[in-house]
Short mmCIF file of C-alpha atoms in Angstrom, two decimals:
data_model
loop_
_atom_site.label_atom_id
_atom_site.label_comp_id
_atom_site.label_asym_id
_atom_site.label_seq_id
_atom_site.Cartn_x
_atom_site.Cartn_y
_atom_site.Cartn_z
CA MET A 1 36.99 2.59 81.83
CA LYS A 2 36.58 5.09 84.68
CA LEU A 3 33.26 4.76 86.44
CA ARG A 4 32.07 8.22 85.37
CA LEU A 5 32.58 7.31 81.73
CA LYS A 6 30.04 4.53 82.18
CA ILE A 7 27.26 6.98 83.06
CA ILE A 8 24.74 8.10 80.45
CA LEU A 9 22.50 10.89 81.72
CA ALA A 10 18.93 10.54 80.50
CA LEU A 11 17.77 14.03 79.54
CA ASP A 12 14.13 13.17 80.18
CA VAL A 13 13.05 16.76 80.76
CA ASP A 14 10.14 18.81 79.48
CA THR A 15 11.93 21.90 78.12
CA GLU A 16 14.97 22.53 75.96
CA LYS A 17 16.16 25.04 78.56
CA LYS A 18 16.37 22.29 81.19
CA ALA A 19 18.21 19.99 78.81
CA ARG A 20 20.81 22.64 78.02
CA TYR A 21 21.14 23.44 81.73
CA PHE A 22 22.09 19.87 82.63
CA VAL A 23 24.48 19.53 79.69
CA ASN A 24 26.23 22.75 80.67
CA LYS A 25 26.31 21.89 84.36
CA LEU A 26 27.43 18.28 84.14
CA TYR A 27 29.76 18.10 81.15
CA PRO A 28 32.55 16.92 81.33
CA GLU A 29 31.63 15.06 84.55
CA ILE A 30 29.23 13.21 82.28
CA ARG A 31 30.29 12.65 78.68
CA ILE A 32 27.23 10.93 77.18
CA PHE A 33 23.67 12.29 77.25
CA LYS A 34 20.58 10.32 76.28
CA VAL A 35 18.10 12.01 73.97
CA GLY A 36 14.88 10.04 74.12
CA LEU A 37 11.41 10.33 72.64
CA GLN A 38 10.29 13.18 74.91
CA LEU A 39 13.23 15.49 74.25
CA PHE A 40 13.63 14.62 70.57
CA THR A 41 9.94 15.25 69.93
CA LEU A 42 10.30 18.59 71.71
CA CYS A 43 13.57 19.81 70.19
CA GLY A 44 14.38 17.65 67.19
CA PRO A 45 17.93 17.32 65.86
CA GLU A 46 18.87 20.74 67.24
CA ILE A 47 19.46 19.33 70.72
CA ILE A 48 21.78 16.68 69.27
CA GLY A 49 23.77 19.40 67.55
CA TYR A 50 23.95 21.38 70.79
CA ILE A 51 25.31 18.42 72.76
CA ASN A 52 27.84 17.58 70.06
CA LYS A 53 29.02 21.19 69.86
CA LYS A 54 29.56 21.17 73.61
CA GLY A 55 31.98 18.26 73.13
CA ALA A 56 29.75 15.57 74.63
CA GLN A 57 28.23 12.55 72.90
CA VAL A 58 24.63 11.51 72.24
CA PHE A 59 22.85 8.26 72.95
CA LEU A 60 19.80 8.57 70.69
CA ASP A 61 17.15 6.42 72.34
CA LEU A 62 14.22 6.37 69.94
CA LYS A 63 13.77 2.58 69.99
CA LEU A 64 13.31 2.33 66.24
CA PHE A 65 10.71 -0.24 65.18
CA ASP A 66 9.20 -0.13 61.69
CA ILE A 67 9.50 -1.74 58.28
CA PRO A 68 13.17 -2.39 57.36
CA ASN A 69 13.48 0.38 54.77
CA THR A 70 12.06 3.03 57.10
CA VAL A 71 14.37 2.01 59.93
CA ALA A 72 17.40 1.90 57.61
CA ASN A 73 16.69 5.45 56.45
CA ALA A 74 16.23 6.62 60.03
CA VAL A 75 19.59 5.08 60.91
CA ARG A 76 21.20 6.95 58.02
CA SER A 77 19.78 10.17 59.39
CA ALA A 78 21.17 9.35 62.83
CA VAL A 79 24.63 8.78 61.31
CA ARG A 80 24.46 12.23 59.74
CA GLN A 81 23.62 13.64 63.18
CA ARG A 82 26.88 12.12 64.49
CA VAL A 83 25.32 10.24 67.38
CA LYS A 84 27.46 7.83 69.37
CA MET A 85 24.77 5.20 69.98
CA LEU A 86 21.18 4.56 68.99
CA THR A 87 18.51 2.03 69.91
CA LEU A 88 16.33 -0.34 67.90
CA HIS A 89 13.71 -2.84 69.06
CA ILE A 90 15.10 -6.34 68.52
CA SER A 91 11.55 -7.61 68.16
CA GLY A 92 11.49 -5.77 64.81
CA GLY A 93 13.20 -8.86 63.41
CA GLU A 94 16.47 -9.86 61.78
CA GLU A 95 15.73 -8.24 58.42
CA MET A 96 15.14 -4.88 60.09
CA LEU A 97 18.24 -5.21 62.28
CA ARG A 98 20.55 -6.33 59.48
CA GLY A 99 19.26 -3.54 57.26
CA ALA A 100 19.97 -1.03 60.00
CA GLN A 101 23.49 -2.35 60.47
CA ALA A 102 24.19 -2.18 56.74
CA ALA A 103 22.78 1.34 56.50
CA ALA A 104 24.88 2.57 59.41
CA LYS A 105 28.06 1.11 57.94
CA ASP A 106 27.36 2.42 54.45
CA GLU A 107 26.39 5.95 55.51
CA ALA A 108 29.30 6.27 57.93
CA GLY A 109 31.69 5.13 55.21
CA ARG A 110 30.23 7.54 52.69
CA LEU A 111 30.62 10.47 55.08
CA LYS A 112 33.92 9.23 56.55
CA LEU A 113 32.42 9.22 60.05
CA LYS A 114 32.66 6.72 62.85
CA ARG A 115 29.70 4.36 62.72
CA PRO A 116 27.33 4.72 65.67
CA LEU A 117 26.88 1.78 67.99
CA LEU A 118 23.59 -0.03 67.35
CA ILE A 119 21.99 -1.12 70.62
CA GLY A 120 19.03 -3.47 70.67
CA VAL A 121 16.14 -3.09 73.11
CA THR A 122 15.20 -6.42 74.71
CA VAL A 123 12.41 -5.96 77.29
CA LEU A 124 11.59 -2.57 78.77
CA THR A 125 12.48 -2.17 82.44
CA SER A 126 8.90 -1.05 83.06
CA GLN A 127 7.80 -4.61 82.25
CA LYS A 128 8.06 -7.67 84.44
CA THR A 129 9.76 -10.60 82.76
CA GLY A 130 12.08 -13.53 83.30
CA PRO A 131 15.58 -13.96 81.86
CA ASN A 132 14.66 -16.30 79.00
CA PRO A 133 12.87 -13.76 76.73
CA VAL A 134 15.70 -11.27 77.29
CA LEU A 135 18.37 -13.83 76.42
CA ARG A 136 16.46 -14.97 73.32
CA LEU A 137 16.13 -11.41 72.04
CA ALA A 138 19.75 -10.59 72.88
CA LYS A 139 20.93 -13.61 70.86
CA THR A 140 18.86 -12.40 67.91
CA GLY A 141 20.51 -9.00 68.22
CA LEU A 142 23.99 -10.50 68.30
CA GLN A 143 23.27 -12.71 65.28
CA SER A 144 21.92 -9.69 63.40
CA GLY A 145 25.08 -7.64 63.81
CA LEU A 146 24.13 -5.34 66.67
CA ASP A 147 26.84 -4.00 68.97
CA GLY A 148 24.93 -4.59 72.18
CA VAL A 149 21.65 -4.53 74.04
CA VAL A 150 19.66 -2.58 76.57
CA CYS A 151 18.53 -4.74 79.47
CA SER A 152 17.97 -4.67 83.19
CA ALA A 153 21.07 -5.35 85.27
CA ARG A 154 19.15 -8.32 86.66
CA GLU A 155 19.71 -10.00 83.31
CA ALA A 156 23.12 -8.43 82.59
CA GLY A 157 25.13 -11.14 84.34
CA LEU A 158 23.42 -13.90 82.37
CA LEU A 159 23.92 -12.10 79.06
CA ARG A 160 27.57 -11.44 79.84
CA ARG A 161 28.16 -15.13 80.54
CA LYS A 162 26.24 -16.32 77.48
CA LEU A 163 27.23 -13.69 74.91
CA GLY A 164 30.83 -12.89 75.80
CA LYS A 165 32.84 -9.82 76.72
CA LYS A 166 32.65 -7.85 73.47
CA PHE A 167 28.86 -7.50 73.34
CA LEU A 168 27.90 -4.18 74.96
CA ILE A 169 25.37 -4.07 77.77
CA VAL A 170 23.51 -0.87 78.60
CA THR A 171 21.39 -0.90 81.76
CA PRO A 172 18.66 1.61 82.63
CA GLY A 173 16.60 1.60 85.80
CA ILE A 174 19.53 2.73 87.96
CA ARG A 175 18.71 4.13 91.39
CA ILE A 176 20.67 5.23 94.46
CA ASP A 177 17.89 3.88 96.68
CA LYS A 178 16.20 0.77 95.24
CA SER A 179 13.05 1.46 97.27
CA VAL A 180 12.37 4.35 94.86
CA THR A 181 11.27 2.69 91.63
CA ASP A 182 8.97 5.30 90.01
CA ASP A 183 7.66 3.64 86.80
CA GLN A 184 10.48 1.10 86.63
CA LYS A 185 9.74 -2.46 87.76
CA ARG A 186 13.32 -3.79 87.72
CA VAL A 187 15.74 -1.33 89.32
CA VAL A 188 19.26 -1.80 90.67
CA THR A 189 22.09 0.32 92.02
CA ALA A 190 24.94 1.49 89.80
CA LYS A 191 27.37 -0.77 91.64
CA GLU A 192 25.16 -3.82 91.08
CA ALA A 193 24.82 -3.04 87.39
CA ILE A 194 28.55 -2.61 86.83
CA GLU A 195 29.40 -5.73 88.82
CA ALA A 196 26.88 -7.64 86.69
CA GLY A 197 28.79 -6.66 83.56
CA ALA A 198 27.18 -3.44 82.32
CA ASN A 199 29.34 -1.29 80.04
CA TYR A 200 27.08 1.72 80.45
CA ILE A 201 24.43 2.70 82.99
CA VAL A 202 21.57 5.05 82.14
CA VAL A 203 20.59 7.38 84.97
CA GLY A 204 17.86 10.00 84.98
CA ARG A 205 15.85 11.09 88.00
CA PRO A 206 18.47 10.35 90.71
CA ILE A 207 20.59 13.08 89.09
CA LEU A 208 17.97 15.31 87.46
CA GLU A 209 15.93 15.64 90.66
CA ALA A 210 18.85 15.97 93.07
CA GLU A 211 19.48 19.21 94.95
CA ASP A 212 23.11 18.97 93.84
CA PRO A 213 23.40 16.93 90.62
CA VAL A 214 27.20 16.78 90.82
CA LYS A 215 27.10 15.33 94.33
CA ALA A 216 24.43 12.91 93.17
CA ILE A 217 26.90 11.47 90.67
CA ASP A 218 29.35 10.79 93.50
CA GLY A 219 26.60 9.21 95.59
CA LEU A 220 25.57 7.03 92.70
CA LEU A 221 29.03 5.51 92.35
CA ASN A 222 29.85 5.07 96.05
#
């Protein structure tokens, strides 16, 4: 996979106009855009449709966590929105995760669509933690049929060794300069994350706040 294809741009912006601006400016340099709680609450499914129409793909990062039936129905809705990936909290438990996996498979089959990748959230990168809780949660996700996990690159190497090559690893908290952490406690460079075994890296402010976002992408990968 080319390095650029590993980048997911986090559209953590406060207006739909800004979101559309970055999609228009950076696609196809960036092929996957993260729609999180802030942007989805602001724009709803319309922004997903806009990104899809552009030809890009959506990582829907709503970190679903609720009773199994509610989460399963939310996953069905995400399938209908044709998202590439979506997140669920692993701490929601095996019943919730297995129900989500079954719902995604069933709805995708019914609509003859490709099933979205289900990515489990282990421990938020804004929290300080050791590797053991992350590994425990990741194992639960794997056993429950998830396609991968979100974790800090500081735990990515351990998870890759313990869980194998097929389990996807998505790492947020990516910075060009590790001295700039903002609200993230566990940050790494893109190179460190990829070397640790990350399949995808989620990047926000280093690109969104750059004077030249395109050049920032190059700087991120060098």
